[in-house]
XYZ file of C-alpha atoms in Angstrom:
668
model
C 114.448 46.247 -19.803
C 113.351 49.418 -17.430
C 112.753 48.912 -13.806
C 109.686 49.779 -11.631
C 112.236 51.468 -9.397
C 115.584 53.343 -9.334
C 117.302 52.400 -6.244
C 119.612 55.299 -6.989
C 117.001 57.819 -5.763
C 117.027 56.556 -2.916
C 119.969 58.923 -1.007
C 118.614 61.517 -3.374
C 115.369 61.295 -1.786
C 116.683 61.441 1.848
C 118.780 64.589 1.897
C 115.890 66.258 -0.329
C 114.418 64.765 3.130
C 116.499 66.466 5.343
C 116.921 70.171 4.003
C 113.548 70.189 3.770
C 114.133 70.058 7.205
C 116.600 72.376 7.779
C 114.840 74.295 5.201
C 111.942 74.666 8.062
C 113.606 75.185 11.303
C 115.226 78.681 8.975
C 111.385 79.730 8.530
C 110.861 79.412 12.160
C 113.239 81.909 12.617
C 116.814 80.491 13.098
C 119.571 81.928 10.502
C 121.973 80.060 8.424
C 124.465 79.752 11.075
C 123.448 75.898 11.714
C 125.443 74.918 14.375
C 125.229 70.301 14.065
C 125.129 67.997 16.924
C 125.617 64.637 16.194
C 124.828 60.966 17.345
C 128.724 59.418 16.026
C 126.356 56.025 14.319
C 124.706 58.844 12.138
C 127.848 60.249 10.220
C 128.146 56.680 8.471
C 125.460 56.854 7.056
C 125.558 60.231 6.083
C 128.158 59.744 5.009
C 126.138 57.092 2.272
C 123.992 60.294 0.426
C 126.422 62.877 0.121
C 130.235 64.273 0.652
C 130.314 67.265 3.679
C 130.330 69.627 0.950
C 127.631 68.771 -0.571
C 125.642 67.776 2.721
C 126.745 71.766 4.430
C 125.113 73.642 1.305
C 122.317 71.872 0.869
C 121.321 71.951 4.896
C 123.546 75.524 5.350
C 125.551 74.527 9.134
C 128.658 75.868 9.758
C 129.971 73.452 11.898
C 129.290 69.759 13.906
C 130.489 68.194 16.769
C 129.667 64.877 17.957
C 126.958 64.189 21.003
C 129.494 65.231 24.517
C 128.362 66.910 27.763
C 132.206 67.973 27.121
C 131.777 69.829 23.740
C 129.422 72.045 25.697
C 131.530 72.983 28.365
C 131.935 77.573 30.081
C 133.998 78.146 26.926
C 132.519 76.689 24.321
C 129.820 78.315 24.897
C 130.482 82.454 24.474
C 130.733 81.165 20.132
C 127.761 79.054 20.412
C 125.308 79.140 17.408
C 121.929 81.084 16.981
C 120.866 78.112 15.795
C 121.703 74.275 17.661
C 120.688 71.685 16.137
C 120.798 67.944 17.366
C 120.610 64.742 14.626
C 120.575 61.866 16.092
C 118.074 57.502 16.255
C 115.421 58.859 18.768
C 117.295 55.430 21.260
C 116.246 57.053 24.902
C 120.481 56.632 25.865
C 121.138 59.174 23.188
C 118.030 61.214 24.306
C 118.941 61.186 27.870
C 122.317 62.682 27.088
C 120.525 64.767 25.161
C 118.728 66.208 27.948
C 121.554 66.468 29.993
C 122.945 68.429 27.758
C 120.335 70.876 27.391
C 120.012 71.009 31.367
C 123.241 71.254 32.553
C 125.570 72.735 29.228
C 122.677 75.271 27.832
C 119.160 76.281 29.325
C 121.049 77.700 31.909
C 123.653 80.058 30.303
C 122.093 80.205 27.127
C 118.137 81.325 26.221
C 118.845 83.057 23.020
C 119.806 80.013 20.570
C 116.927 78.257 19.395
C 117.277 75.176 19.834
C 115.762 71.526 17.462
C 116.154 68.537 17.289
C 116.073 65.806 14.137
C 114.804 62.174 14.404
C 115.210 59.562 12.179
C 113.390 56.890 12.643
C 110.026 55.678 12.113
C 109.233 55.700 15.732
C 107.918 59.205 16.163
C 104.883 58.478 18.658
C 107.926 56.884 20.549
C 110.143 59.140 20.700
C 108.084 62.074 21.419
C 106.953 60.123 24.886
C 110.829 59.776 25.766
C 111.157 63.692 24.924
C 108.146 64.547 26.739
C 109.173 61.626 29.836
C 113.283 63.991 29.960
C 111.022 66.713 30.992
C 112.830 69.196 27.428
C 108.803 69.001 25.309
C 108.915 72.996 26.040
C 112.791 73.376 25.413
C 113.253 72.147 21.568
C 111.175 71.678 18.657
C 111.941 68.073 16.998
C 111.387 67.252 13.206
C 110.794 63.851 11.955
C 113.501 61.970 9.539
C 112.608 58.805 8.209
C 114.318 58.188 5.082
C 117.531 58.535 6.403
C 117.369 54.847 6.565
C 117.636 52.275 4.459
C 120.421 52.969 2.278
C 121.515 51.420 -1.189
C 124.017 49.402 -0.065
C 124.278 48.591 -3.649
C 122.276 48.895 -7.033
C 119.831 46.057 -6.014
C 120.464 46.155 -1.679
C 118.266 48.312 0.151
C 119.799 48.108 4.023
C 118.034 49.333 7.146
C 121.553 48.757 9.285
C 120.008 47.751 11.976
C 122.500 46.074 14.482
C 122.717 42.372 14.022
C 119.762 42.453 11.521
C 117.615 43.646 13.926
C 117.864 40.088 15.210
C 118.777 41.461 19.282
C 114.919 42.809 19.004
C 113.513 39.975 17.331
C 114.841 37.517 20.297
C 113.219 39.728 23.286
C 110.079 40.056 21.130
C 110.101 43.418 19.551
C 108.033 44.550 16.670
C 110.442 47.860 15.361
C 112.659 45.838 12.891
C 108.886 44.641 12.050
C 107.832 48.252 11.618
C 111.070 49.431 10.439
C 110.915 46.721 7.259
C 107.114 47.784 6.570
C 107.873 51.367 6.510
C 110.250 50.736 3.802
C 108.430 48.524 2.012
C 105.619 51.546 2.212
C 108.342 53.898 1.355
C 109.823 52.057 -1.896
C 106.116 52.143 -3.282
C 104.905 55.583 -2.563
C 109.167 57.074 -4.539
C 108.123 53.808 -6.764
C 105.194 57.088 -7.129
C 102.781 53.584 -7.156
C 104.424 51.896 -10.066
C 105.538 48.542 -7.557
C 101.979 46.521 -7.400
C 102.681 43.816 -5.420
C 100.518 41.145 -7.232
C 102.180 37.584 -5.259
C 103.065 37.416 -1.646
C 105.665 34.195 -0.774
C 105.704 34.400 3.101
C 107.238 31.267 5.109
C 107.795 32.242 9.326
C 106.336 33.645 11.911
C 107.404 37.205 11.961
C 107.109 37.552 7.884
C 103.867 37.534 8.251
C 103.337 39.666 10.728
C 104.950 41.675 8.493
C 102.778 41.367 5.755
C 100.047 42.175 8.038
C 101.987 45.746 9.830
C 102.847 46.237 5.632
C 98.881 45.981 4.923
C 97.806 47.998 7.642
C 100.492 51.381 6.998
C 99.499 51.180 3.082
C 95.759 51.426 4.577
C 96.439 54.018 6.850
C 98.625 55.679 4.029
C 95.264 55.322 2.063
C 92.962 57.329 4.130
C 95.479 60.145 3.954
C 96.385 60.556 0.741
C 94.405 63.096 -1.690
C 92.505 62.800 -4.510
C 94.692 63.414 -7.504
C 96.781 60.659 -5.837
C 94.100 58.152 -5.257
C 93.347 58.603 -9.069
C 97.115 58.058 -9.452
C 97.042 54.804 -8.033
C 93.515 53.837 -9.353
C 94.421 54.365 -13.043
C 98.040 52.215 -12.373
C 95.311 49.482 -11.162
C 93.327 49.261 -14.508
C 96.255 49.798 -17.208
C 98.138 46.706 -14.402
C 94.490 44.414 -15.047
C 94.713 45.680 -18.789
C 95.064 42.382 -19.844
C 97.912 39.343 -19.253
C 100.319 40.743 -21.357
C 100.221 43.819 -19.312
C 100.262 42.334 -16.369
C 103.623 39.909 -16.654
C 105.205 43.115 -18.092
C 104.122 44.352 -14.201
C 103.951 42.242 -11.617
C 106.015 42.774 -8.356
C 106.977 39.511 -5.968
C 107.792 39.744 -2.618
C 109.437 37.195 -1.372
C 109.610 37.114 2.716
C 111.178 34.705 4.957
C 112.784 34.796 8.172
C 116.267 34.259 8.979
C 114.585 30.707 11.480
C 114.004 29.495 7.901
C 117.847 28.410 7.075
C 120.121 29.241 10.234
C 122.547 26.518 9.189
C 123.232 29.078 5.747
C 124.114 31.581 8.875
C 126.164 29.804 10.906
C 128.417 28.583 7.758
C 131.760 29.879 7.045
C 131.520 32.266 3.699
C 133.445 31.321 0.720
C 132.551 34.315 -1.673
C 134.459 37.481 -1.848
C 132.341 39.753 -0.487
C 131.117 36.708 2.625
C 134.259 36.457 3.202
C 136.079 39.957 2.704
C 132.985 40.459 5.760
C 133.917 37.637 7.548
C 136.933 38.358 7.979
C 138.048 42.175 7.433
C 134.926 43.404 8.296
C 132.755 45.656 6.456
C 130.536 48.356 7.331
C 127.576 50.292 5.296
C 128.681 49.066 2.296
C 133.009 49.909 3.141
C 135.529 47.914 3.776
C 139.151 49.445 5.387
C 142.333 48.330 5.281
C 144.632 50.308 7.297
C 148.161 49.383 6.527
C 147.764 50.014 2.814
C 145.252 53.248 4.099
C 142.570 52.203 1.637
C 138.884 52.681 2.445
C 136.799 50.957 -0.095
C 133.042 50.973 -1.363
C 131.833 47.627 -2.437
C 128.716 48.882 -4.500
C 129.839 51.490 -5.707
C 128.398 52.802 -9.173
C 131.730 53.186 -10.672
C 133.309 50.973 -10.105
C 132.841 47.942 -12.511
C 135.876 45.492 -11.286
C 134.057 44.980 -7.980
C 130.753 44.305 -10.543
C 133.205 41.367 -11.723
C 133.713 39.849 -8.300
C 131.773 40.410 -5.794
C 129.684 36.984 -6.436
C 132.678 34.992 -6.947
C 134.224 31.727 -4.739
C 136.928 33.360 -3.446
C 139.528 31.137 -5.577
C 138.471 32.821 -8.528
C 139.446 36.654 -7.746
C 142.776 36.842 -8.291
C 142.784 35.549 -11.262
C 140.542 37.656 -12.590
C 142.059 40.677 -11.317
C 145.033 39.273 -13.148
C 143.040 38.865 -16.107
C 141.551 42.585 -16.090
C 145.096 44.247 -15.061
C 146.698 42.124 -18.252
C 143.549 43.456 -20.392
C 144.062 47.320 -18.723
C 147.220 46.494 -19.513
C 147.179 46.020 -22.746
C 144.479 48.766 -23.518
C 146.622 51.238 -22.275
C 149.734 49.988 -24.165
C 148.547 51.381 -27.485
C 149.126 54.342 -26.988
C 152.307 53.532 -27.913
C 151.379 52.278 -31.825
C 149.180 56.107 -32.297
C 150.135 57.913 -35.648
C 146.540 58.799 -36.511
C 145.076 61.553 -35.088
C 141.067 61.036 -34.875
C 142.607 56.799 -33.181
C 144.793 59.673 -30.253
C 142.193 61.809 -30.007
C 139.876 59.070 -28.871
C 142.879 57.467 -26.604
C 142.821 60.767 -25.017
C 138.487 60.449 -23.844
C 139.049 57.048 -22.822
C 142.281 57.093 -20.978
C 140.875 58.611 -17.875
C 138.351 55.300 -17.421
C 141.229 53.057 -17.780
C 143.047 55.130 -14.787
C 140.542 54.512 -13.086
C 139.980 50.885 -14.301
C 143.867 50.278 -13.257
C 142.554 51.982 -9.580
C 139.762 49.557 -9.277
C 141.388 46.732 -9.932
C 144.867 47.468 -7.807
C 141.883 48.099 -4.071
C 140.542 45.349 -5.203
C 144.109 42.710 -4.556
C 144.925 45.296 -2.160
C 141.553 43.567 -0.630
C 141.682 40.310 -1.879
C 145.911 40.281 0.077
C 145.041 41.219 2.901
C 141.861 39.110 3.161
C 144.402 36.113 2.746
C 147.107 37.650 5.302
C 144.379 37.357 7.865
C 142.944 33.390 6.516
C 146.773 32.828 6.890
C 147.985 35.052 9.683
C 150.070 33.049 12.292
C 149.961 29.834 10.359
C 153.096 28.563 8.534
C 152.074 26.159 5.070
C 149.099 24.867 4.767
C 146.434 23.420 1.620
C 143.154 23.500 1.816
C 141.985 20.647 0.103
C 140.316 20.651 -2.847
C 140.227 23.997 -3.804
C 142.173 26.201 -5.309
C 145.030 27.629 -4.988
C 143.734 31.295 -4.330
C 141.605 30.505 -1.856
C 142.648 31.156 1.732
C 144.752 28.224 2.846
C 145.208 27.974 6.955
C 145.207 25.086 9.119
C 142.723 26.701 11.413
C 140.615 27.928 8.481
C 141.043 24.133 6.372
C 139.412 22.764 10.313
C 136.810 24.746 10.708
C 135.473 24.281 7.431
C 136.169 20.946 6.640
C 134.528 20.044 9.990
C 131.093 22.213 8.504
C 131.612 19.724 6.343
C 131.802 16.490 7.407
C 128.594 18.144 10.478
C 125.900 18.361 7.018
C 126.567 15.181 5.680
C 126.420 13.524 9.132
C 128.825 11.581 8.212
C 129.589 11.528 12.081
C 128.251 9.780 15.210
C 127.259 12.007 17.677
C 129.938 11.469 20.790
C 132.568 11.676 17.657
C 130.614 14.692 16.415
C 131.189 16.374 19.544
C 134.954 15.794 20.395
C 135.674 16.812 16.614
C 134.005 20.427 18.016
C 136.084 20.119 21.433
C 138.845 18.765 19.415
C 138.346 22.085 17.129
C 138.364 24.180 20.627
C 140.937 22.362 22.391
C 143.629 22.500 19.292
C 142.945 26.278 17.747
C 141.162 28.498 20.562
C 138.820 30.368 17.878
C 136.347 32.971 19.410
C 133.970 31.783 21.251
C 131.142 32.180 18.352
C 132.537 28.979 16.317
C 132.556 27.365 18.283
C 128.907 27.871 18.796
C 128.083 28.380 15.574
C 129.289 24.597 14.995
C 126.285 23.744 18.468
C 123.822 25.256 16.166
C 124.737 23.488 13.113
C 124.957 20.333 14.917
C 121.935 20.573 16.671
C 120.293 21.855 13.600
C 121.780 18.319 11.192
C 120.558 15.849 14.312
C 117.796 16.888 15.407
C 119.433 18.104 19.109
C 122.527 17.020 20.967
C 122.284 13.940 23.485
C 121.887 15.986 26.495
C 125.404 13.551 27.309
C 126.798 15.180 24.680
C 125.345 18.174 25.514
C 126.219 18.957 29.307
C 130.046 18.133 28.581
C 130.549 20.493 25.793
C 129.079 23.210 27.863
C 131.137 22.135 30.748
C 133.983 22.460 28.594
C 133.311 25.512 26.926
C 132.356 26.856 30.126
C 136.244 26.729 31.531
C 137.409 27.907 28.270
C 135.834 30.690 27.676
C 134.028 31.529 31.220
C 130.593 32.781 32.124
C 129.943 34.675 29.061
C 129.630 31.535 26.917
C 126.840 29.941 29.693
C 124.899 32.789 29.469
C 125.300 32.322 25.843
C 124.856 28.988 26.407
C 121.454 28.886 28.165
C 120.119 31.950 25.417
C 120.516 28.901 22.479
C 118.381 26.579 24.730
C 116.306 28.487 25.297
C 115.281 29.369 21.712
C 115.929 25.632 20.759
C 118.930 26.935 18.741
C 120.568 23.988 20.447
C 118.406 21.164 21.988
C 119.648 18.671 24.088
C 117.554 15.860 23.774
C 117.441 12.748 25.850
C 117.956 9.544 24.647
C 115.114 7.692 24.857
C 116.293 4.778 22.058
C 113.780 1.819 23.754
C 111.502 3.724 23.303
C 109.484 3.995 19.387
C 110.179 6.753 16.978
C 107.410 7.546 17.069
C 106.743 7.906 20.024
C 110.159 10.138 21.069
C 109.248 12.841 18.768
C 109.922 15.922 20.654
C 109.282 19.206 19.427
C 113.133 20.811 17.559
C 112.160 24.013 16.323
C 110.554 27.393 17.418
C 109.590 31.043 15.496
C 113.684 30.868 16.161
C 114.729 28.322 14.369
C 112.036 26.567 12.185
C 113.982 23.359 10.315
C 112.656 20.315 12.016
C 114.102 17.240 10.057
C 117.306 18.762 8.015
C 117.672 15.190 6.255
C 114.548 15.163 5.052
C 114.859 18.897 3.707
C 117.937 18.621 2.610
C 116.919 15.808 0.032
C 113.670 17.063 -0.780
C 115.012 20.330 -1.879
C 118.597 19.324 -2.893
C 120.745 21.111 -0.898
C 123.571 19.599 -0.559
C 124.307 18.791 -5.184
C 126.892 16.482 -5.833
C 128.527 17.046 -9.230
C 131.111 15.208 -11.038
C 133.067 18.310 -11.997
C 133.515 21.335 -9.260
C 134.981 24.318 -11.840
C 134.928 27.334 -9.688
C 134.875 29.467 -12.820
C 131.601 28.224 -14.115
C 129.336 27.200 -10.881
C 126.347 24.475 -11.561
C 124.901 25.058 -8.919
C 124.788 27.387 -5.757
C 126.379 25.993 -3.731
C 129.315 28.200 -4.427
C 128.862 30.377 -1.319
C 129.393 28.813 1.593
C 130.952 24.845 2.343
C 129.210 22.641 -0.788
C 125.842 23.759 0.820
C 122.562 25.649 -0.762
C 121.524 27.653 1.564
C 117.122 26.945 2.054
C 116.483 30.541 1.199
C 117.772 30.221 -1.929
C 116.531 26.709 -2.977
C 112.754 28.663 -1.745
C 113.081 31.607 -3.429
C 114.641 29.415 -6.945
C 111.237 26.987 -6.186
C 109.191 29.458 -7.216
C 110.026 30.216 -10.886
C 112.132 27.045 -11.371
C 112.209 22.908 -10.409
C 115.417 22.411 -12.241
C 117.114 21.815 -9.243
C 114.809 19.039 -9.060
C 115.465 17.359 -12.763
C 112.266 19.119 -13.201
C 111.356 19.495 -17.219
C 112.487 22.531 -18.822
C 109.223 24.828 -19.396
C 110.591 27.722 -21.727
C 106.985 29.542 -21.262
C 106.838 32.041 -17.882
C 105.605 29.248 -15.371
C 105.445 29.873 -12.315
C 105.585 27.628 -9.787
C 105.137 28.931 -6.256
C 105.412 26.860 -3.700
C 102.767 24.580 -4.293
C 103.279 20.623 -4.882
C 106.650 21.533 -2.882
C 107.437 19.964 0.169
C 107.764 21.897 2.745
C 107.014 19.258 5.929
C 110.378 19.450 7.561
C 110.286 23.020 7.759
C 108.037 24.178 10.399
C 106.136 27.835 10.531
C 104.172 29.472 8.802
C 103.804 29.525 5.567
C 101.674 31.838 3.122
C 101.000 32.300 -0.409
C 98.496 35.160 -2.478
C 97.899 36.357 -5.660
C 96.543 39.370 -4.919
C 94.460 40.240 -7.986
C 90.677 42.614 -7.321
C 87.605 39.997 -7.145
C 87.122 41.385 -11.092
C 90.585 41.142 -12.135
C 90.438 37.078 -12.189
C 88.882 35.779 -14.701
C 91.471 37.415 -16.526
C 94.023 34.769 -15.235
C 91.861 31.282 -16.070
C 94.352 30.029 -18.599
C 96.920 27.919 -16.474
C 100.327 28.901 -18.801
C 101.372 33.309 -19.061
C 102.221 33.482 -22.825
C 105.545 33.503 -23.914
C 108.321 34.958 -22.213
C 109.392 35.977 -25.529
C 105.896 38.071 -26.372
C 106.959 39.835 -22.562
C 107.835 43.245 -24.280
C 109.825 46.475 -22.182
C 109.128 43.759 -18.872
C 109.429 45.684 -16.136
C 108.552 42.980 -13.254
C 110.716 43.669 -9.941
C 111.038 40.646 -7.341
C 111.384 42.483 -3.902
C 113.603 40.056 -1.572
C 113.248 40.387 2.314
C 114.983 38.245 5.555
C 113.496 39.176 8.758
C 116.474 39.178 10.255
C 119.298 39.743 8.215
C 120.738 38.637 5.764
C 124.796 37.489 4.426
C 126.337 38.810 1.672
C 126.736 34.761 0.224
C 123.059 34.078 0.509
C 122.263 37.195 -1.833
C 125.117 36.223 -4.167
C 123.878 32.811 -4.150
C 120.089 33.804 -4.595
C 121.312 36.675 -7.754
C 122.687 32.678 -9.222
C 120.046 31.116 -8.982
C 117.768 34.397 -10.483
C 120.024 35.346 -12.978
C 120.799 31.194 -14.964
C 117.037 30.993 -15.138
C 115.923 32.491 -18.450
C 112.479 33.991 -17.141
C 113.945 35.472 -14.185
C 117.510 37.136 -16.131
C 115.764 39.894 -17.004
C 113.241 40.468 -13.569
C 114.754 43.818 -11.918
C 115.117 42.029 -7.629
C 115.424 44.577 -4.941
C 117.528 43.100 -1.808
C 115.014 44.851 1.399
C 117.230 43.622 4.346
C 117.700 44.950 7.730
C 121.043 43.854 7.969
C 123.561 42.236 5.950
C 124.700 39.904 8.471
C 127.543 37.342 9.285
C 127.476 34.377 11.974
C 129.267 36.008 14.628
C 126.723 38.591 14.250
C 124.126 35.862 15.043
C 126.009 35.086 18.514
C 126.454 38.634 19.610
C 122.525 38.956 19.176
C 122.863 36.359 21.934
C 124.197 38.456 24.575
C 122.092 39.105 27.721
C 121.805 42.646 27.264
């Protein structure tokens, strides 16, 4: 199956755009001897594009220093380059720092160097205004580089790398994450040569709806600026797409966009996949995991790492056995050299030797990472066992208690008083990070439609005594956003009269029990086999994310025991009961009026009749997604014969954890 958009082209396009900017700087009079003055956080993003030697070659830079006034002290100014190029993300603080360097360190002593500023964001107007307000507009030549983000984190993940997935900005009312996502979506369409033509939208949540509106405005504005040749190409793409049903169903593009607030539950639960647990325990930055004590750095998603593809989506309990099995298989292949007698066989073995060695190195690296995850979880604990999980699952009293308490809360097996007491007991016994306690509070509030006022006040007091004022402020913020909802007990009133609004744009689950039953979020199985999961509950403690079910429901209702249909039926969200989930819902079939007659039949052609399919699903969560959520979505789409052959691209503002959710609530 071909693809409509190759994510491998993303870093190539970004690097080419940067090289073009440096060529423009050179054409305008600067020499090729550029001093690059770099924002530290941008350097990590540059590492994902190319090696330093490649970057140096295409940009003609001779030296790199950080944006720091000390690098421009008087003794350094004598050897300063004739071309100084600042590269930053355009944040006001960093622009202010650059203005300070220019006014105090460079301009008073050096009027001969050409000074350029490259800003890596999608907000040129805001950046230009900030530069003018800082009083350096006439001192620097400004260039805008909008293609640094997203980065191709994996073959199916494009990541904008926004802090906490942009949640903090969204909570404060900023639309910047929406604008960044809309701009990235437009770039994807343009860089595909307009082959990506969105034909179906599935949108849930206020922010997602705004994002789609922003994208449509950007797209229409873009169309007014394209040249006649490009406009003709776009029209030709549409004509080809809508020739008949066969052509359409080979090339349709679904855009699924959901607010993070659709499912805060899966954001606060402990991730149990290899990548998810690694992110929570060791930390993963821009796809890179580090194990300092082993002097190891490993990039998740490396296109040459075939081992990662085997283990990335597994429940962690299966990772050890898979790595051991692969190591044995590679050793058997390697040992074949001892029995080779034929010259041709020897030549063939030598030709495959490098690949075998690389695979062995990858197995060793992932083994070190897996062992480090275990060590991180066990640290400080003695012999412990997780009930119901394989021996290779991380085992520690604290880890056990945290996961089991999440499962108890999810099952709603505790009354209000015992539920809150269990959280406080966990807090007293293990003194966990504040984020864990607050995640349990959010989970409790969603499952129980709020926390009774007496329990809430008691927990607030105890948490304040344990963690101090920082915790108190975050609790107030959680209450303000209705992530935790203190409710009065009005048992003397009929249920219909004591209904309270327990949701907000930042937490949309109104009745967890109802949505849990309706979407089968906690499936029950007689046999649990982590090696061959039957459902998508392997990534979290017995829970299938709501967002995963919503995506699955577009193409299949098997999770509701619906009759199977081998024809290419798209259910969408029709006849799906989402009454327990608040927030705007939109689904549109984006077909021109003149072409709608092509789709009068209720069921499209059989999948077997669709040759050379190039259809695509673009999945976006406004507010970021977790590695485990991505794994469960891959699972449900891969097990469905209709969607198995579709290309999937996750366009995310960030890969987040439960800690990120809590950090985004801190007042700044």
